Amino acid sequence: SRPTRSALHDKSVRSYLENFGYLRKDRPEVANLLMENATQYYEDDFRIAVKTLQEFGGIPVTGEVDEATQRLMVQKRCGRPDVETGLEGKRRKR
Amino acid sequence: FVVQGEKWKHTNLTWSLSSLRRPSQLDPYHTRSVLARALDVWEQASRLTFTEVNSDDADIVVSFAKRYHDDAYPFDGRGSILAHAFFPGSGRGGDAHFDDDELWLLQPKNDDEEGTSLFAVAAHEFGHSLGLSHSSVKGALMFPWYQGIQPNFVLPEDDRNGIQQMYGPKENKRTWAKIPSYRPVETPPTTTTTTTTTTTRRPYIHHRHPNRHPNQHPGYTPYPRDPSKYPAYYPERPNYPHRPSYPEYPNYPDRRRYNTTEEHPRRTHHYPRPTETTTHPPTRRPHYPNVRPEYPYRPYNPTDRNHDYPKKKPYLYPEKTTTAKTTHIGVVTPSDKPDTCDTSYDAVALIRGELFIFKNRYHWRIGANGRYPGYPIEITRMWPSLPKGLTHVDAVYERPDKKIAFFVGKELYLCDSQHLVRGYPKPLTNLGLPESLEKLDAAMVWGYNGKTYFYSGTMYWKYDEDEGRVELDYPRDMSMWKGVGYNIDSVFQWKDGKTYFFKGKGFWKFNDLQMRVEHERQLPSAPMWMRCPAERAGRRAPYR
């Protein structure tokens, strides 16, 4: 079966969210498989990730990949993740 | 602000611009000046001090690179990702990498002009080098998206709080005050009780010191005058003595002093000229007196931007050994033939349902009835279309279309049964792998998802067999395959559907669901795969 849901939220958006720490990339090889059977589960994760990105970027938090989000995603930026995941997978906050 | 967790144990940090990966479009001297200013932003706000050193072992090594550059974060050409830096630590910890494809600006320009301020990005990246993560405060230096730079930039409060939480605020006294001969005198000279009047020389106070005397010349340098004692203040003049003037560096810092008394960048220099030959035509090269003997062969000098840097050594196959030995029973065997029960493996692959194990220029074949007799034999006897003089293969796997892929150095040989497919060998770059990749360690079709994976060093790639290229968001770090570490020898999927990773003389069985090895301790390969007796093959010491 092929992925649905607007091609699993556009591969490039998902890739952006993974690269900058908004979506978990712990087991991408397994996740790629599971996604086809658990679209809903990943749908929620995806929305949360988009919201976190929007909050971090200081744009309106909608949970949708809207125009402002797309503009933010093409802006020049640092290559480090915004949400750092240590080896133990914890998020560090101040 | 967000503090990542790692911080430097010392506050006197060193930095350098990498000698091998310098900016291709920028003048290195101006680049270093901008980098020094970017570090000064952090120095002014904290207890940290930064000293430039001429070594790639500095705490913070700055380099410029394009695309894939030996870490898990390849650059993406102009735009989008500009740079990244590593948190404090040994090795590449603290290092900052800049995308050489960007249009870097050394001077601030109008906002509508194309280009990216190197100063702004460097100051941000050095924040990572010191242990700060991204901040969601718009306007903060550690905000992840590029915001340009204001002319009179001062470190925003958010970043100042962050750096001061880690390293403390700046002390009032400047560090130069620690140099004994220039230490400011705390108490003013006192008058004596005797009737004679003494005159005391006024102590030197730096011109930026709040207690500076109003008559003190601002250009006066606090640097000590002995170059042998304080070499840091007297850097070696670049390319000395072959560049007598600095026409190309009109703004070269003229207050810098060099370790030779007669040298000064602003002065005209009179170097020994070669004595001219008078014969016509000249019969021999002119003699150069008083010039160092290796002229014109300049030694490697990382500060010399005109020097031809030594290129990376090409990948060379191990030398072929042709000497033969006579065993105690008189049988002559080639000395490079590996010991079946005591060897590591270059590659392991399941081909047509049979196991093929490759080592040097030999391979074993293991079928339903065990190891074929007479093996190991030369790989080229089974695949004669592989290059004559083949010394080893790096990785082998059977593609879903049943063709057999051999990776040798930077090339892929594709065989249909025993014959080389037309058009091969092809370079690894045709698969989307980086130019700098010297070889693959392993390749396999993963039974768990039917996708092809390539492994090399600390990285791995997912390969799209339909597209014929590796997928875009790769390479990724090998740590994803927990327990197998870096620099594996081989990997393959056995008939039981399980994945097996090989390294040295041992192997791990991998749990595909949990994405980790089933046993942390390696098992010896020979008893399992070659059916050797355990006492011959197994070491008593545990395999780790």
XYZ file of C-alpha atoms in Angstrom:
638
model
C 0.000 0.000 0.000
C 1.195 3.509 -0.776
C 1.341 6.269 1.820
C -1.604 8.652 1.779
C -2.294 11.864 3.722
C -0.777 14.230 1.192
C 2.165 11.947 0.657
C 2.727 11.681 4.385
C 2.799 15.426 4.819
C 5.210 16.037 2.036
C 8.472 14.238 2.450
C 10.478 17.448 2.447
C 8.510 18.929 5.370
C 8.894 15.738 7.349
C 12.577 15.665 6.511
C 12.938 19.292 7.677
C 11.159 18.519 10.939
C 13.332 15.455 11.500
C 16.565 17.242 10.649
C 15.936 20.035 13.110
C 14.754 17.841 15.945
C 11.002 18.466 15.859
C 10.165 14.915 14.826
C 11.819 11.857 16.307
C 14.350 10.239 14.070
C 15.334 7.535 16.502
C 14.355 4.623 14.346
C 13.708 6.059 10.917
C 14.106 2.726 9.166
C 11.421 1.133 11.310
C 9.319 4.260 11.395
C 9.160 4.332 7.620
C 7.530 0.923 7.728
C 5.192 1.538 10.603
C 3.964 4.761 9.136
C 2.060 3.004 6.419
C -0.022 1.169 9.008
C -0.298 3.858 11.616
C -0.921 7.023 9.708
C -3.143 8.479 12.396
C -0.522 8.056 15.059
C 2.033 9.883 12.972
C -0.529 12.498 11.983
C -0.671 13.665 15.613
C 3.096 13.633 15.931
C 3.380 15.633 12.765
C 0.937 18.318 13.906
C 2.717 18.678 17.223
C 6.022 18.975 15.421
C 4.684 21.674 13.098
C 3.260 23.563 16.062
C 6.575 23.394 17.888
C 8.363 24.677 14.818
C 5.908 27.547 14.489
C 6.280 28.455 18.137
C 10.056 28.335 17.898
C 10.085 30.418 14.753
C 7.762 33.021 16.245
C 4.982 32.655 13.661
C 1.273 31.943 14.254
C 0.793 28.463 15.692
C -1.733 26.671 13.505
C -0.406 23.125 13.254
C -0.753 23.379 9.494
C 2.001 23.832 6.989
C 0.696 27.240 5.953
C 2.343 29.962 3.968
C 4.183 31.455 6.946
C 5.553 28.040 7.857
C 6.695 27.409 4.328
C 8.398 30.804 4.270
C 10.125 29.986 7.535
C 11.323 26.674 6.179
C 13.106 28.187 3.210
C 14.876 30.850 5.243
C 18.620 30.639 5.688
C 19.474 29.025 8.980
C 21.972 27.120 11.113
C 22.274 23.389 10.467
C 22.054 22.348 14.111
C 18.756 20.949 15.382
C 16.529 23.332 17.342
C 15.448 20.586 19.702
C 18.585 18.795 20.778
C 18.118 15.152 21.675
C 20.937 13.758 23.741
C 21.931 10.123 23.711
C 19.366 9.461 26.390
C 16.727 11.199 24.303
C 15.955 13.829 26.922
C 15.086 17.388 26.045
C 17.116 19.898 27.954
C 15.456 23.095 28.990
C 16.742 26.020 30.894
C 18.541 30.560 26.003
C 19.228 26.869 26.177
C 22.380 25.390 27.623
C 23.151 22.113 25.915
C 25.026 20.576 28.819
C 28.589 20.263 27.610
C 30.982 23.059 28.502
C 34.697 23.681 28.286
C 36.685 22.802 31.387
C 39.094 25.668 30.727
C 38.407 29.277 29.818
C 41.516 30.068 27.768
C 40.385 28.546 24.515
C 42.389 28.290 21.321
C 41.055 28.523 17.796
C 42.353 28.249 14.260
C 41.214 28.374 10.678
C 41.699 24.885 9.281
C 44.821 24.595 7.188
C 43.180 22.269 4.674
C 39.608 23.487 4.436
C 39.856 27.212 3.911
C 37.267 29.383 2.202
C 37.580 29.126 -1.548
C 36.235 32.619 -2.253
C 37.559 34.620 0.690
C 40.894 36.021 1.650
C 42.030 33.917 4.628
C 43.537 36.908 6.438
C 40.313 38.869 6.363
C 38.378 35.728 7.200
C 40.496 35.202 10.298
C 39.968 38.800 11.276
C 36.182 38.377 11.029
C 36.309 35.129 12.996
C 38.374 36.829 15.697
C 35.759 39.583 15.949
C 32.995 36.988 16.217
C 34.806 35.283 19.076
C 35.395 38.632 20.705
C 31.618 39.011 21.017
C 31.640 36.083 23.443
C 34.920 37.086 25.061
C 33.561 40.496 25.997
C 30.570 38.945 27.731
C 32.226 36.148 29.667
C 35.378 34.935 31.353
C 36.442 33.172 28.184
C 39.504 34.206 26.237
C 40.379 33.118 22.730
C 43.838 32.797 21.260
C 44.455 32.034 17.634
C 46.973 29.261 17.096
C 48.469 27.842 13.964
C 47.358 24.277 14.538
C 44.510 22.000 13.636
C 44.527 20.771 17.232
C 42.968 23.985 18.506
C 39.850 23.756 20.668
C 37.774 25.415 17.958
C 38.819 24.606 14.392
C 36.948 26.554 11.743
C 36.662 25.023 8.299
C 34.817 25.674 5.062
C 33.417 22.741 3.112
C 30.874 21.889 0.465
C 28.157 19.223 0.501
C 29.244 16.007 2.205
C 32.315 16.688 4.331
C 32.975 13.688 6.578
C 30.284 14.277 9.151
C 26.610 13.423 9.315
C 25.492 16.919 8.340
C 26.188 17.518 4.653
C 25.672 21.032 3.322
C 23.059 21.805 0.718
C 24.570 24.327 -1.643
C 23.791 28.035 -1.523
C 20.933 29.080 0.731
C 19.060 27.257 3.489
C 21.708 25.677 5.709
C 24.637 28.021 6.243
C 26.831 26.364 8.849
C 26.912 24.149 11.900
C 29.126 23.691 14.917
C 29.748 21.002 17.461
C 29.293 21.369 21.189
C 32.360 21.443 23.454
C 34.358 18.258 23.617
C 37.446 16.523 22.361
C 38.061 15.664 18.716
C 35.728 17.678 16.538
C 33.975 19.069 19.604
C 33.809 22.855 19.344
C 34.615 22.857 15.627
C 32.600 25.078 13.314
C 31.891 24.191 9.679
C 30.742 26.773 7.148
C 29.137 26.019 3.795
C 31.672 27.060 1.193
C 28.905 27.364 -1.412
C 27.419 30.381 0.353
C 28.165 33.903 -0.738
C 29.942 35.062 2.392
C 30.302 38.768 3.102
C 33.206 40.002 5.177
C 31.835 43.527 5.440
C 28.247 44.380 6.391
C 26.224 45.498 3.393
C 22.735 46.698 2.699
C 19.964 44.350 3.689
C 18.682 44.049 0.157
C 22.057 42.923 -1.114
C 22.685 39.262 -1.724
C 25.016 37.430 0.586
C 25.392 36.307 4.164
C 27.405 38.033 6.846
C 30.196 35.744 7.940
C 30.456 37.653 11.187
C 26.795 37.058 12.101
C 26.895 33.364 11.293
C 30.287 32.833 12.935
C 29.170 34.532 16.135
C 26.111 32.247 16.186
C 28.112 29.075 15.494
C 30.675 29.923 18.148
C 27.758 30.040 20.561
C 27.319 26.316 19.825
C 31.062 25.778 20.131
C 30.799 27.135 23.651
C 27.798 25.012 24.616
C 24.685 27.014 23.789
C 21.772 25.516 21.860
C 19.231 27.397 19.798
C 17.051 29.989 21.451
C 13.485 30.723 20.447
C 13.898 34.387 21.363
C 13.621 36.383 18.177
C 16.548 38.777 17.925
C 18.826 36.599 20.042
C 22.109 35.629 18.459
C 21.287 31.956 19.042
C 17.977 32.216 17.164
C 18.361 29.508 14.520
C 17.264 31.536 11.501
C 19.600 34.070 9.946
C 18.696 37.627 10.921
C 21.534 39.631 9.409
C 23.653 41.921 11.522
C 23.302 45.462 12.818
C 26.257 47.848 12.391
C 26.939 48.303 16.107
C 26.219 44.800 17.201
C 26.165 44.031 20.902
C 25.421 40.613 22.317
C 21.696 40.418 23.111
C 20.683 39.906 26.709
C 19.370 36.393 26.153
C 22.741 35.189 24.858
C 24.631 37.166 27.489
C 22.655 35.430 30.218
C 23.333 32.075 28.606
C 27.089 32.455 28.301
C 27.416 33.998 31.752
C 25.464 31.149 33.311
C 28.008 28.738 31.867
C 31.281 30.597 32.265
C 30.542 33.523 34.523
C 30.616 37.238 33.738
C 33.737 39.010 32.611
C 36.175 39.993 35.311
C 37.026 43.648 35.598
C 40.727 43.179 35.053
C 41.766 42.384 31.558
C 43.843 39.297 31.106
C 46.868 41.199 29.837
C 47.295 42.467 33.369
C 48.595 39.022 34.314
C 51.840 39.665 32.432
C 54.179 40.554 35.280
C 56.127 43.424 33.742
C 52.959 45.224 32.721
C 50.836 44.568 35.737
C 49.150 47.851 36.686
C 50.224 49.062 40.075
C 47.249 49.040 42.378
C 48.455 51.709 44.814
C 49.659 55.092 43.666
C 53.274 55.994 44.403
C 53.593 57.405 47.881
C 55.850 60.190 49.027
C 58.779 59.245 51.157
C 59.346 60.459 54.645
C 62.894 61.484 53.880
C 63.723 64.926 52.752
C 64.887 63.795 49.312
C 62.272 63.742 46.586
C 61.978 60.609 44.460
C 60.423 60.443 41.046
C 58.580 57.249 40.224
C 57.847 56.210 36.694
C 54.130 56.104 36.060
C 52.997 52.480 35.578
C 51.758 51.432 32.214
C 47.962 51.292 31.940
C 46.326 49.900 28.845
C 44.612 52.513 26.729
C 41.284 50.730 27.106
C 41.658 50.491 30.861
C 39.210 52.686 32.775
C 42.108 54.049 34.811
C 44.056 55.118 31.754
C 45.940 58.325 32.151
C 44.566 60.981 29.796
C 48.033 61.687 28.400
C 48.795 58.135 27.593
C 49.143 57.492 23.906
C 46.319 55.223 22.799
C 48.476 53.406 20.267
C 50.956 52.285 22.856
C 51.102 48.549 22.969
C 51.148 46.603 26.189
C 52.884 43.702 24.498
C 56.079 42.562 26.133
C 59.191 43.215 24.131
C 60.862 39.822 24.271
C 59.712 37.669 21.299
C 61.398 34.547 22.611
C 59.401 34.698 25.833
C 56.068 35.717 24.328
C 55.908 34.137 20.880
C 52.118 34.515 20.764
C 52.513 38.249 20.379
C 55.098 37.870 17.649
C 53.641 35.596 14.994
C 55.872 34.406 12.253
C 55.584 36.502 9.211
C 53.655 34.586 6.531
C 55.796 33.288 3.726
C 58.946 34.887 5.009
C 61.230 35.714 3.259
C 59.698 35.354 -0.176
C 57.193 38.176 -0.065
C 59.069 41.359 0.720
C 56.090 43.698 0.680
C 52.373 43.491 1.242
C 50.744 45.036 -1.802
C 47.874 42.585 -1.620
C 47.226 43.285 2.039
C 47.013 47.065 2.285
C 45.126 46.847 5.541
C 47.368 44.288 7.109
C 47.459 44.964 10.845
C 50.415 47.270 11.104
C 50.730 47.116 14.884
C 51.719 43.502 14.685
C 55.322 42.770 15.481
C 57.271 40.001 13.932
C 59.915 37.795 15.288
C 62.648 39.361 13.256
C 64.007 42.734 14.119
C 64.337 44.055 10.581
C 60.826 43.055 9.546
C 57.972 45.453 9.458
C 55.081 45.135 7.018
C 54.945 48.802 6.147
C 58.592 49.210 5.378
C 60.386 48.510 2.167
C 62.474 45.426 2.526
C 65.785 44.715 1.015
C 66.285 41.043 0.686
C 69.322 39.387 -0.743
C 69.000 39.499 -4.469
C 70.319 36.735 -6.628
C 73.647 37.411 -8.230
C 73.017 37.739 -11.938
C 74.809 35.531 -14.346
C 76.565 37.287 -17.170
C 76.784 34.470 -19.632
C 74.401 34.570 -22.610
C 72.433 32.525 -22.668
C 72.588 31.683 -18.984
C 74.207 28.341 -18.571
C 73.093 27.635 -15.053
C 70.605 28.836 -12.505
C 71.586 31.972 -10.628
C 73.094 31.506 -7.251
C 71.011 32.764 -4.338
C 73.248 33.645 -1.436
C 71.882 33.994 2.056
C 68.617 32.435 1.117
C 67.559 29.311 2.866
C 68.879 26.237 1.132
C 65.595 24.590 0.243
C 64.643 27.431 -2.082
C 62.638 27.310 -4.271
C 61.070 24.295 -2.608
C 59.052 25.905 0.111
C 58.169 23.674 2.993
C 54.503 23.154 3.757
C 53.225 26.208 5.530
C 49.527 26.339 6.390
C 49.499 30.133 6.546
C 50.677 30.418 2.968
C 47.619 30.663 0.773
C 49.656 30.282 -2.404
C 51.165 27.041 -1.342
C 50.057 23.922 -3.142
C 48.662 21.962 -0.277
C 49.499 18.314 -0.218
C 46.672 16.435 -1.803
C 45.026 13.510 -0.104
C 46.774 10.268 -0.755
C 44.967 8.257 -3.388
C 43.340 5.091 -2.237
C 45.756 2.264 -2.857
C 45.018 -1.365 -2.790
C 47.156 -3.416 -0.455
C 50.262 -4.622 -2.151
C 50.000 -8.042 -3.627
C 52.218 -10.624 -1.990
C 53.642 -13.136 -4.378
C 56.120 -14.947 -2.215
C 55.344 -18.565 -1.503
C 56.078 -20.586 1.615
C 56.729 -24.227 2.136
C 54.846 -25.816 4.974
C 56.227 -28.545 7.222
C 54.627 -31.224 5.052
C 56.106 -29.787 1.905
C 53.002 -28.258 0.365
C 53.577 -24.894 -1.233
C 50.810 -22.386 -0.527
C 50.637 -18.727 -1.440
C 51.344 -16.692 1.649
C 48.351 -14.376 1.231
C 45.808 -17.198 1.372
C 43.786 -16.544 4.495
C 43.399 -19.109 7.247
C 39.831 -20.362 7.005
C 39.419 -20.672 10.753
C 41.268 -17.576 11.847
C 40.555 -14.518 9.766
C 38.355 -11.491 9.429
C 36.122 -11.047 6.365
C 36.155 -8.279 3.765
C 32.626 -9.012 2.612
C 29.875 -11.560 3.178
C 26.921 -11.976 0.852
C 24.103 -14.394 0.215
C 24.133 -15.004 -3.532
C 21.681 -17.404 -5.175
C 20.964 -18.871 -1.751
C 24.606 -19.667 -1.065
C 26.901 -17.871 1.291
C 29.975 -16.219 -0.207
C 32.672 -14.948 2.118
C 35.408 -12.745 0.682
C 38.855 -12.103 2.087
C 41.718 -10.500 0.182
C 41.647 -11.929 -3.345
C 40.021 -15.179 -2.210
C 36.538 -16.307 -1.367
C 34.775 -19.241 0.220
C 31.482 -20.684 -0.909
C 29.116 -22.312 1.532
C 26.099 -24.205 0.239
C 23.450 -26.481 1.686
C 26.066 -29.153 2.407
C 28.497 -26.813 4.035
C 31.751 -25.347 2.798
C 32.685 -26.339 -0.738
C 35.936 -28.317 -0.846
C 38.974 -26.688 -2.389
C 38.018 -23.241 -1.212
C 39.128 -20.547 -0.722
C 39.857 -19.826 -4.373
C 40.592 -16.558 -6.148
C 37.586 -14.315 -6.679
C 38.572 -13.839 -10.313
C 38.178 -17.562 -10.951
C 34.479 -17.271 -10.211
C 34.094 -13.805 -11.742
C 36.755 -13.583 -14.417
C 35.475 -10.241 -15.643
C 36.632 -8.535 -12.467
C 39.957 -6.746 -12.935
C 43.099 -8.796 -13.203
C 45.236 -8.308 -10.138
C 42.229 -7.749 -7.897
C 43.528 -7.779 -4.335
C 40.252 -7.555 -2.448
C 36.648 -6.434 -2.580
C 35.173 -3.953 -0.110
C 31.518 -4.972 -0.222
C 29.324 -7.384 -2.155
C 25.575 -7.842 -2.332
C 22.978 -9.440 -4.558
C 20.602 -6.834 -5.904
C 16.879 -7.454 -6.078
C 17.263 -7.950 -9.856
C 19.705 -10.789 -9.043
C 22.716 -8.924 -10.374
C 25.775 -9.035 -8.122
C 27.347 -5.761 -7.068
C 31.040 -5.676 -6.155
C 32.426 -2.517 -4.572
C 36.154 -2.101 -5.032
C 37.622 1.216 -3.877
C 35.733 4.044 -5.537
C 34.168 1.822 -8.204
C 31.181 -0.456 -8.567
C 31.430 -3.607 -10.693
C 28.062 -5.077 -11.565
C 27.988 -8.708 -12.675
C 25.154 -10.570 -14.300
C 25.899 -14.074 -13.129
C 29.629 -14.269 -13.865
C 29.871 -11.554 -16.506
C 30.422 -7.863 -16.073
C 27.436 -5.785 -17.147
C 28.198 -3.446 -20.023
C 29.152 0.057 -18.937
C 30.699 -1.052 -15.676
C 32.725 -0.367 -13.578
C 31.096 2.924 -12.616
C 32.240 5.413 -9.990
C 30.472 5.479 -6.622
C 29.463 9.075 -7.317
C 27.003 7.699 -9.913
C 25.047 6.277 -6.982
C 24.874 9.693 -5.341
C 27.669 8.898 -2.917
C 30.101 11.716 -2.125
C 33.236 12.251 -4.147
C 35.356 12.153 -1.020
C 34.242 8.624 -0.141
C 37.209 6.330 -0.666
C 35.390 3.036 -0.223
C 32.337 1.312 1.181
C 32.608 -0.960 4.187
C 29.509 -3.003 3.491
C 26.297 -3.205 1.497
C 23.133 -5.213 2.001
C 19.487 -5.524 1.174
C 17.844 -5.301 4.570
C 15.293 -8.050 4.972
C 13.180 -5.903 7.242
C 12.100 -3.454 4.572
C 13.688 -4.739 1.392
C 15.713 -1.562 1.016
C 19.385 -1.402 0.180
C 21.865 0.131 2.615
C 25.472 1.148 2.177
C 27.886 1.555 5.068
C 31.181 3.414 5.289
C 33.047 4.512 8.398
C 30.653 6.344 10.687
C 27.890 6.798 8.108
C 25.303 4.818 6.258
C 23.080 5.525 3.276
C 19.745 4.180 2.098
C 19.847 3.429 -1.596
C 16.859 3.642 -3.887
C 17.224 0.783 -6.377
C 14.564 2.269 -8.672
C 16.130 5.711 -8.787
C 19.666 4.357 -8.806
C 20.730 6.910 -6.203
C 21.003 7.204 -2.436
C 18.070 8.942 -0.801
C 18.267 12.638 -0.061
C 18.311 12.762 3.708
C 21.304 10.489 4.003
C 24.026 9.845 5.184
C 23.067 9.230 8.773
C 25.147 8.236 11.735
C 25.875 4.553 12.322
C 24.723 4.935 15.902
C 21.264 4.133 14.555
C 22.412 0.510 14.367
C 22.985 0.232 18.065
C 25.784 -1.991 19.240
C 27.730 -2.476 16.021
C 29.844 0.672 16.267
C 31.688 2.305 13.414
C 33.876 0.902 10.617
C 32.196 -2.453 10.227
C 33.668 -5.067 7.907
C 30.496 -6.476 6.448
C 26.781 -7.039 6.890
C 24.289 -9.355 5.249
C 20.953 -11.022 5.742
C 21.069 -14.764 6.307
C 18.407 -17.291 5.372
C 16.844 -16.990 8.814
C 15.868 -13.434 7.872
C 18.182 -11.992 10.502
C 20.833 -9.390 9.894
C 24.436 -10.137 10.824
C 27.151 -7.513 11.218
C 30.824 -8.515 11.007
C 33.857 -6.781 12.429
C 37.254 -8.312 13.027
C 36.968 -12.023 13.656
C 33.563 -11.781 15.249
C 29.967 -10.945 14.434
C 26.720 -9.714 15.968
C 23.180 -10.893 15.341
C 20.980 -7.834 14.964
C 17.436 -7.405 16.226
C 15.700 -5.519 13.440
C 12.666 -4.599 15.532
C 14.562 -3.196 18.471
C 17.290 -1.793 16.213
C 20.039 -3.095 18.436
C 22.361 -6.086 18.607
C 20.936 -9.138 20.313
C 24.185 -9.677 22.228
C 26.637 -6.947 23.083
C 29.529 -9.376 23.119
C 30.654 -10.506 19.701
C 30.561 -14.167 18.760
C 33.485 -15.699 16.872
C 32.767 -15.978 13.149
C 34.656 -19.136 12.217
C 32.692 -21.752 14.198
C 29.372 -20.340 13.034
C 30.016 -19.577 9.380
C 32.996 -21.793 8.475
C 32.034 -24.609 10.828
C 35.463 -24.631 12.359
C 36.043 -26.370 15.692
C 35.457 -23.854 18.444
C 38.747 -24.474 20.220
C 40.730 -23.533 17.110
C 38.786 -20.499 16.136
C 37.617 -19.089 19.393
C 39.708 -16.831 21.508
C 39.292 -17.281 25.183
C 39.111 -13.568 25.716
C 35.638 -12.153 25.127
C 34.872 -10.493 21.829
C 33.842 -6.931 22.419
